[in-house]
C-alpha cells in the first residue's frame, strides 16, 4: 500500500479550521505547521535509528536515537514552505531542499523556476511537502527531479489531496509513499480542489 490517510481526530479538527474561509493567515500558518507535525509522526515512523549509551542519574543504559542527516525536507515552493517548520520541530537538523514550481493557470502544468538541493541528497530519505495535491502535476515533477539526482527513498506529504492527483502520482511513481490528511471530492474547472481550502500559497503568505 502506498497511500496513507492520516485520519486522526486531532488532524481532522485542525483541517476543519484550516478550510474555514474565516481563518486568517497567521492562524492558517500555525495550523499548517501543527498538522504537518502530527502527520510527520506517522510518515517518519521508519527513519533510520541507532543505539547509543546514555547515562541517567542512576546508571548507564542503551537508548535508540534518530540517525542525524538521514532525512531531507523538500518543500515545493511556495506553499510547501509552510510545512517545513512542522517537521523541523521533530528533526531540527534535517536539511532542506527547495523546488520551485508554479502551475500555469491555463494548462495547469507545472513550470520549474528553482531547484537547490542539499549535498548528498541521493542517500537521504526525501520527504516532499506541499499542502495541496490537485492534478498531481507538481508532485510528479518534483519526484522526477529528485529521481534524476539519484534519490530512491522518496515520500510525499500533502494535507489535502484530490482523487485524480493521488492516481496520477501512484501511476507515475508507484514506489513513492503518499501521506495525506484528507482526500477530497474532485477538482473544479480551474483545477482547484473541492471542497478544498482555496489557494494554499495565497492563504499562507497573504497574497490575495
Ligand atoms: C499549488 C500547490 C501545489 C500545486 C498543486 O501551487 O501548492 O504546488 O498548486 O497543484 P497540482 O497538483 O495540480 O500541480 P501553485 O502552483 O499555486 O504555486 P504557489 O504555491 O506558488 O501558490
Ligand atoms: N493549489 C491550491 O493551492 N489549491 C488548490 O485547490 C489546488 C491547487
Short mmCIF file of C-alpha atoms in Angstrom, two decimals, residues 35-166:
data_model
loop_
_atom_site.label_atom_id
_atom_site.label_comp_id
_atom_site.label_asym_id
_atom_site.label_seq_id
_atom_site.Cartn_x
_atom_site.Cartn_y
_atom_site.Cartn_z
CA UNK A 35 -0.94 19.38 11.05
CA UNK A 36 2.45 18.70 9.44
CA UNK A 37 3.97 17.75 12.81
CA UNK A 38 1.09 15.38 13.53
CA UNK A 39 1.39 13.82 10.07
CA UNK A 40 5.18 13.56 10.30
CA UNK A 41 4.85 11.46 13.44
CA UNK A 42 3.42 8.70 11.22
CA UNK A 43 5.23 9.46 7.94
CA UNK A 44 8.64 9.26 9.61
CA UNK A 45 8.00 6.08 11.55
CA UNK A 46 10.67 4.17 9.60
CA UNK A 47 13.60 6.61 9.70
CA UNK A 48 16.99 5.09 10.49
CA UNK A 49 17.87 4.81 14.16
CA UNK A 50 20.94 3.77 16.13
CA UNK A 51 21.70 2.69 19.67
CA UNK A 52 23.73 4.98 21.90
CA UNK A 53 24.77 4.84 25.52
CA UNK A 54 23.04 7.35 27.80
CA UNK A 55 23.92 7.93 31.43
CA UNK A 56 20.89 8.64 33.62
CA UNK A 57 21.40 9.97 37.16
CA UNK A 58 21.24 6.31 38.24
CA UNK A 59 23.01 4.18 35.64
CA UNK A 60 24.10 3.74 32.04
CA UNK A 61 21.56 2.49 29.50
CA UNK A 62 21.45 1.84 25.75
CA UNK A 63 18.87 4.04 24.03
CA UNK A 64 17.54 4.50 20.49
CA UNK A 65 18.05 7.82 18.68
CA UNK A 66 17.40 9.02 15.13
CA UNK A 67 20.41 8.99 12.79
CA UNK A 68 21.26 12.64 12.06
CA UNK A 69 21.12 13.85 8.48
CA UNK A 70 19.20 10.87 7.16
CA UNK A 71 16.10 12.88 6.19
CA UNK A 72 15.80 15.87 3.84
CA UNK A 73 12.70 18.05 3.78
CA UNK A 74 11.79 19.15 0.25
CA UNK A 75 9.14 21.89 0.13
CA UNK A 76 7.53 22.67 -3.22
CA UNK A 77 7.51 26.48 -3.38
CA UNK A 78 5.69 28.41 -2.37
CA UNK A 79 3.07 26.70 -0.24
CA UNK A 80 5.29 23.80 0.84
CA UNK A 81 7.43 26.28 2.80
CA UNK A 82 4.59 26.49 5.31
CA UNK A 83 5.15 22.83 6.26
CA UNK A 84 8.92 22.89 6.84
CA UNK A 85 8.87 24.01 10.49
CA UNK A 86 6.31 21.33 11.27
CA UNK A 87 8.98 18.70 10.52
CA UNK A 88 11.89 20.72 11.91
CA UNK A 89 10.08 20.64 15.25
CA UNK A 90 10.72 16.89 15.28
CA UNK A 91 14.01 16.74 13.35
CA UNK A 92 15.74 20.09 13.92
CA UNK A 93 18.88 19.22 11.94
CA UNK A 94 17.12 17.97 8.79
CA UNK A 95 18.47 19.69 5.68
CA UNK A 96 16.04 21.47 3.37
CA UNK A 97 15.97 21.33 -0.44
CA UNK A 98 13.78 23.78 -2.33
CA UNK A 99 11.93 23.01 -5.55
CA UNK A 100 10.20 25.99 -7.17
CA UNK A 101 7.18 25.07 -9.27
CA UNK A 102 4.09 27.01 -10.19
CA UNK A 103 1.02 25.84 -12.08
CA UNK A 104 0.32 27.59 -15.36
CA UNK A 105 -3.20 28.92 -14.83
CA UNK A 106 -4.39 27.83 -18.28
CA UNK A 107 -2.74 24.46 -18.82
CA UNK A 108 -2.43 23.56 -15.10
CA UNK A 109 1.01 22.15 -16.00
CA UNK A 110 3.86 22.81 -13.53
CA UNK A 111 6.70 25.15 -14.53
CA UNK A 112 10.01 24.77 -12.75
CA UNK A 113 11.73 28.00 -11.71
CA UNK A 114 14.09 27.00 -8.90
CA UNK A 115 15.90 23.98 -7.53
CA UNK A 116 18.50 23.84 -4.77
CA UNK A 117 19.05 20.51 -3.05
CA UNK A 118 21.36 19.59 -0.14
CA UNK A 119 24.65 17.80 -0.85
CA UNK A 120 24.37 14.04 -0.62
CA UNK A 121 20.64 14.11 -1.39
CA UNK A 122 20.73 10.69 -3.10
CA UNK A 123 21.49 8.98 0.23
CA UNK A 124 18.70 10.62 2.22
CA UNK A 125 15.04 9.90 2.77
CA UNK A 126 13.39 12.79 0.92
CA UNK A 127 10.07 13.96 2.23
CA UNK A 128 8.39 16.27 -0.27
CA UNK A 129 5.92 18.63 1.38
CA UNK A 130 3.12 20.61 -0.25
CA UNK A 131 -0.29 21.28 1.35
CA UNK A 132 -2.18 20.59 -1.90
CA UNK A 133 -2.20 17.66 -4.35
CA UNK A 134 -4.59 18.68 -7.13
CA UNK A 135 -3.86 17.33 -10.65
CA UNK A 136 -0.66 15.78 -9.28
CA UNK A 137 1.47 17.52 -11.93
CA UNK A 138 3.63 19.42 -9.43
CA UNK A 139 4.24 16.38 -7.24
CA UNK A 140 5.19 14.19 -10.22
CA UNK A 141 7.58 16.89 -11.49
CA UNK A 142 9.22 17.20 -8.04
CA UNK A 143 9.63 13.42 -7.75
CA UNK A 144 11.05 13.23 -11.31
CA UNK A 145 13.59 15.86 -10.35
CA UNK A 146 14.68 14.03 -7.18
CA UNK A 147 14.96 10.73 -9.02
CA UNK A 148 17.20 12.41 -11.63
CA UNK A 149 19.50 13.30 -8.71
CA UNK A 150 19.64 9.62 -7.73
CA UNK A 151 17.12 9.67 -4.86
CA UNK A 152 15.48 6.31 -4.24
CA UNK A 153 13.70 6.85 -0.91
CA UNK A 154 11.00 9.43 -1.53
CA UNK A 155 7.85 10.21 0.45
CA UNK A 156 5.18 12.77 -0.42
CA UNK A 157 3.18 14.58 2.26
CA UNK A 158 0.08 16.61 1.36
CA UNK A 159 -2.60 17.92 3.67
CA UNK A 160 -5.43 17.83 1.11
CA UNK A 161 -5.48 15.64 -1.98
CA UNK A 162 -7.87 15.20 -4.90
CA UNK A 163 -8.50 11.63 -6.11
CA UNK A 164 -7.06 12.42 -9.55
CA UNK A 165 -3.82 13.77 -8.02
CA UNK A 166 -3.34 10.64 -5.95
#
